[in-house]
CSV table of C-alpha atoms and ligand atoms in Angstrom, one decimal:
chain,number,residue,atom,x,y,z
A,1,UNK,CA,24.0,-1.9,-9.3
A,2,UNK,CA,21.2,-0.6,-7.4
A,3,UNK,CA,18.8,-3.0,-6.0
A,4,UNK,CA,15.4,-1.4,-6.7
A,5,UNK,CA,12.2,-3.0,-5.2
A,6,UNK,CA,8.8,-2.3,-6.3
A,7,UNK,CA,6.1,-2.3,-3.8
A,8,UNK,CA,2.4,-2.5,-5.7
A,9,UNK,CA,-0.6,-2.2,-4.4
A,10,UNK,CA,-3.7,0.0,-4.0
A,11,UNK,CA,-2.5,1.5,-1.2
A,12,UNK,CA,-6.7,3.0,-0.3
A,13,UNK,CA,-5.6,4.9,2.1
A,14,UNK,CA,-2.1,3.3,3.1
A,15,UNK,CA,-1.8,1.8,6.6
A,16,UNK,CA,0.5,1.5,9.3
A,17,UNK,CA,0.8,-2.1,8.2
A,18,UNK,CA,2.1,-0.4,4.9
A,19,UNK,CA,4.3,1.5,6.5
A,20,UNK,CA,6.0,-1.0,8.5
A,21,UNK,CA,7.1,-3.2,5.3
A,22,UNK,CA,8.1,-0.4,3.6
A,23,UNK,CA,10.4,0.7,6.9
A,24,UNK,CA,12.0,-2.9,6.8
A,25,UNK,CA,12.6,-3.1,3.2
A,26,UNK,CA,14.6,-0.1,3.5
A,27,UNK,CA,16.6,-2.2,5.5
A,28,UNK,CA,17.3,-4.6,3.1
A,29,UNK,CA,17.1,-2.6,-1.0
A,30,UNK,CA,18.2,0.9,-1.7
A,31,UNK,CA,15.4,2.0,-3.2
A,32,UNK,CA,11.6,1.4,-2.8
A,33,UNK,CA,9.5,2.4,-5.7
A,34,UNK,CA,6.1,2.5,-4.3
A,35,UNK,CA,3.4,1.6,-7.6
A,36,UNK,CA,0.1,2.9,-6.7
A,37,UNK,CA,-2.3,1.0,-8.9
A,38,UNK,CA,-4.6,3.0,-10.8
A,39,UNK,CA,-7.6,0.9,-11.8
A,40,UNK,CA,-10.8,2.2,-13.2
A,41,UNK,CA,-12.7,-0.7,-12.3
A,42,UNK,CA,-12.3,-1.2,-9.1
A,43,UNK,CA,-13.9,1.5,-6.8
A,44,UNK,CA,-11.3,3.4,-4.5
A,45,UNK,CA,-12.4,6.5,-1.8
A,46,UNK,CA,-9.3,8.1,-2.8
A,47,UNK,CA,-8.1,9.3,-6.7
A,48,UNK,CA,-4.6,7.8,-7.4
A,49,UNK,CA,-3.4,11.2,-7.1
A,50,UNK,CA,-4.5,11.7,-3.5
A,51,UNK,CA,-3.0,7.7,-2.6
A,52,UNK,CA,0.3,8.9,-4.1
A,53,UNK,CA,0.1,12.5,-2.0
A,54,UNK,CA,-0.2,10.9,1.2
A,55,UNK,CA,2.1,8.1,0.8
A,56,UNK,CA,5.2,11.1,-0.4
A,57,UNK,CA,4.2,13.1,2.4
A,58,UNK,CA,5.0,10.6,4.8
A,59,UNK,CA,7.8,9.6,3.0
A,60,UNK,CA,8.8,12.9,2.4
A,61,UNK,CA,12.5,12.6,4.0
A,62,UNK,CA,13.3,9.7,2.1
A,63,UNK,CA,15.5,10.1,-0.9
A,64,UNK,CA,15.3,6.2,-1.2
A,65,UNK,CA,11.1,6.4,-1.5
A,66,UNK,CA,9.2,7.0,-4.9
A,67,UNK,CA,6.0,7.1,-5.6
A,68,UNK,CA,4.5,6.2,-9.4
A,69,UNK,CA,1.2,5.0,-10.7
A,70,UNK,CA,0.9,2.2,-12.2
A,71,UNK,CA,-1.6,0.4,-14.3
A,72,UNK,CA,-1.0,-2.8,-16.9
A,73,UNK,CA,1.1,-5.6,-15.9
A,74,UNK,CA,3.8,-5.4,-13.1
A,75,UNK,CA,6.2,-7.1,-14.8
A,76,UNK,CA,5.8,-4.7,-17.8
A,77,UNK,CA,6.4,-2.1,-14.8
A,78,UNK,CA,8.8,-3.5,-13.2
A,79,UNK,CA,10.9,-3.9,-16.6
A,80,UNK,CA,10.3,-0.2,-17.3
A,81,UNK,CA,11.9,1.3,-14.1
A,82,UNK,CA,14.9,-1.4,-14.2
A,83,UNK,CA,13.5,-3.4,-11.2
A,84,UNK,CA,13.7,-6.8,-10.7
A,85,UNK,CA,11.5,-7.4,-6.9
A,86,UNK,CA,8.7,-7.2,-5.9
A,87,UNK,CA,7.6,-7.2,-2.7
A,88,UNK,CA,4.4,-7.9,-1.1
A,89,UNK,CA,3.2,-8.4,2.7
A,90,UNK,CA,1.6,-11.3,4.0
A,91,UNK,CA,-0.3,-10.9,6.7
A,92,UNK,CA,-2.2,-14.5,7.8
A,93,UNK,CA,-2.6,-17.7,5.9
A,94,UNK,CA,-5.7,-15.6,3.8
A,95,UNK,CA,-3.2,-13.6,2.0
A,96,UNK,CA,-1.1,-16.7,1.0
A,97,UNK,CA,-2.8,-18.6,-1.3
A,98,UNK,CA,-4.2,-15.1,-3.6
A,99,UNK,CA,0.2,-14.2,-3.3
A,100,UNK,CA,1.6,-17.1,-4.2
A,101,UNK,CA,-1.0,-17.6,-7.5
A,102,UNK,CA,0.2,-14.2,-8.6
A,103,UNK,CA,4.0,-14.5,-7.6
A,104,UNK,CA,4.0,-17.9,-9.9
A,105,UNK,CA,2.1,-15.7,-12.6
A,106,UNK,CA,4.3,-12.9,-12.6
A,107,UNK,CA,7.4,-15.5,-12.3
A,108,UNK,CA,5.4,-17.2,-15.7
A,109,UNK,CA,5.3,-14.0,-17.2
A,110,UNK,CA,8.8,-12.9,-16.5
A,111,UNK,CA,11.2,-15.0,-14.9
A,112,UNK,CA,13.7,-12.6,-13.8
A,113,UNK,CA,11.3,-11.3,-11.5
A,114,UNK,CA,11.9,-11.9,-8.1
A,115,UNK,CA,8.3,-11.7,-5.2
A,116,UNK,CA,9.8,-11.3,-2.1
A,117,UNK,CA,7.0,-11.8,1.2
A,118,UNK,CA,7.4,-10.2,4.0
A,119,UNK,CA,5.5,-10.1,7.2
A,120,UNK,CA,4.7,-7.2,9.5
A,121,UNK,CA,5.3,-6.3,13.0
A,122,UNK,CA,2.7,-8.7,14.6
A,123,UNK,CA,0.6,-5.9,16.2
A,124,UNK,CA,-0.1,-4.9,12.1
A,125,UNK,CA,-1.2,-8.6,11.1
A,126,UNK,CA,-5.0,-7.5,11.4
A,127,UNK,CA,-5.2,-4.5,9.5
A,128,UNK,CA,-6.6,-3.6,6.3
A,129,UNK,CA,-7.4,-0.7,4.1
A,130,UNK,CA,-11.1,-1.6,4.3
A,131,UNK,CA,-10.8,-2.7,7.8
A,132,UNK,CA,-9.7,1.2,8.3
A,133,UNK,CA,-12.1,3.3,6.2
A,134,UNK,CA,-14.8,0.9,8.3
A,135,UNK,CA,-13.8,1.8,11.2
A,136,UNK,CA,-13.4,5.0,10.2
A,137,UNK,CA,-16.9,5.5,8.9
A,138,UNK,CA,-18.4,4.0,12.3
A,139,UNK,CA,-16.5,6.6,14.2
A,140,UNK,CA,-14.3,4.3,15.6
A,141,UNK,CA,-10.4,5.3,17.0
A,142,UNK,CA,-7.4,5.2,14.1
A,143,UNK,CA,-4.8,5.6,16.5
A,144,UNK,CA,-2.3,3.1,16.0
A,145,UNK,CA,-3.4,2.2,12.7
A,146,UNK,CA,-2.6,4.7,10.4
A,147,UNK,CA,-0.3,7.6,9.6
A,148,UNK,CA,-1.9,11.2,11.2
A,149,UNK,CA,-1.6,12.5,7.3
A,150,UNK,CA,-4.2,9.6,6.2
A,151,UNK,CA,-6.7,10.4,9.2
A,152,UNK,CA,-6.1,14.1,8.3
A,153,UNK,CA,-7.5,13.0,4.7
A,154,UNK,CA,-9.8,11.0,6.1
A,155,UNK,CA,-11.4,13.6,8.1
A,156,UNK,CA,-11.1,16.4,5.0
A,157,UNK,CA,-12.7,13.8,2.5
A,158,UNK,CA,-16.1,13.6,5.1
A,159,UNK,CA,-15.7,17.2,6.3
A,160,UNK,CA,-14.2,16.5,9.6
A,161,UNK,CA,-16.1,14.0,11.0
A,162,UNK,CA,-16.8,10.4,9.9
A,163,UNK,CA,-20.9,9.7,8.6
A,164,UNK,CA,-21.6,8.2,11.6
A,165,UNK,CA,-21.0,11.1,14.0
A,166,UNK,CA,-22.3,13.8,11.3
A,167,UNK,CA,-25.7,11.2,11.3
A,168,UNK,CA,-26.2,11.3,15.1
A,169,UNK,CA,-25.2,15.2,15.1
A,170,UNK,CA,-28.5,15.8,12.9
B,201,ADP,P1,-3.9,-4.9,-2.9
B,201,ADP,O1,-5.1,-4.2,-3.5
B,201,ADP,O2,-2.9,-5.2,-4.0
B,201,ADP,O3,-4.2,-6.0,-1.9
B,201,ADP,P2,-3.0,-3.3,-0.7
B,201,ADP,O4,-2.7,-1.8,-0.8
B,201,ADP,O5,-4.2,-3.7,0.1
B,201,ADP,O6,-3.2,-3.7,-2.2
B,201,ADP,O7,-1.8,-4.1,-0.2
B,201,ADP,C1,-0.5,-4.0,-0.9
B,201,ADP,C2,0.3,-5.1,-0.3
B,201,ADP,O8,0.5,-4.9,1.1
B,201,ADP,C3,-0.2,-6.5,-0.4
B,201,ADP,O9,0.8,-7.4,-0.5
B,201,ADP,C4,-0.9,-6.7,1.0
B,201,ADP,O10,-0.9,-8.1,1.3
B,201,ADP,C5,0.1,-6.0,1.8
B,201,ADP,N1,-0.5,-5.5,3.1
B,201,ADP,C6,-1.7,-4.8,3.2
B,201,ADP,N2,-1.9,-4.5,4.5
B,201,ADP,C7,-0.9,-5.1,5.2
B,201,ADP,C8,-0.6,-5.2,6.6
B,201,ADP,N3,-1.3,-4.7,7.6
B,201,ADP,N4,0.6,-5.8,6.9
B,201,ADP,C9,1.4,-6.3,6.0
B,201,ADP,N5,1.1,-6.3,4.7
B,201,ADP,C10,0.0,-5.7,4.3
């Protein structure tokens, strides 16, 4: 059978740290199914649709990739499109104790669920989508950090050039 592992997050814009868990577990599942989480509440820069757009166009040479939106519970998700993982990256000790909490809830809530952690290349440890559209926004560099698609998007969503630069320009 096919060993299908979801990957949830809100991926605002996905990073290079992204990237690199996704690239490694490929290694290990057949498939990936990428669940971009759609959540009125909480206030993203880009619409689901845009999240899911970037993340396939990067992707876009993997048959093994796919992109869905997802809001609701994961396991109820996870159920749906016959997957038993999950799989989320840890980062530093910060991320542990918020993971763990949520792996023993979603283990409470459906025990055939697996949460698999993995960690990313080293050089990726650091980075977050805030810590990007921050940087971003000061002007800052994004080589390195994230895929050229997301700084394209970047760059379109503030007409070229990040608020700081267009300030000082004035
Ligand atoms: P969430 O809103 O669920 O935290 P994110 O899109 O920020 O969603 O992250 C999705 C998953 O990817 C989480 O498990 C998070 O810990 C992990 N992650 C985020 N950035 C990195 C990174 N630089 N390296 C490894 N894992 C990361």
């Amino acid at each position: 059978m096919e060993k299908i592992a979801i990957y949830p997050g809100s991926f605002d814009p996905i990073t290079n740290g992204h990237v690199d868990i996704i690239k490694r577990a490929l290694e290990i599942f057949d498939k990936i199914l990428i669940a971009v989480l759609e959540n009125p509440q909480k206030k993203s820069l880009f619409t689901t649709k845009e999240r899911m757009d970037m993340i396939k166009e990067i992707f876009a040479d993997r048959e093994d990739v796919e992109v869905k939106a997802f809001h609701g519970l994961l396991v109820e998700f996870a159920k749906k499109n016959n997957a038993k993982i999950v799989i989320r990256g840890l980062r530093a000790i910060s991320d542990f104790e918020y993971e763990f909490q949520m792996a023993l809830m979603n283990r409470k809530l459906n025990p055939d669920i697996e949460t698999f952690f993995m960690m990313p290349n080293v050089k990726y440890s650091f980075l977050s989508s805030n810590l990007v559209k921050e940087v971003f926004m000061l002007g800052g560099c994004l080589k390195d950090l994230v895929p050229e698609q997301v700084e394209n998007k970047l760059r379109e969503k503030f007409k070229k050039d990040p608020p700081v630069k267009s300030l000082k320009e004035n």
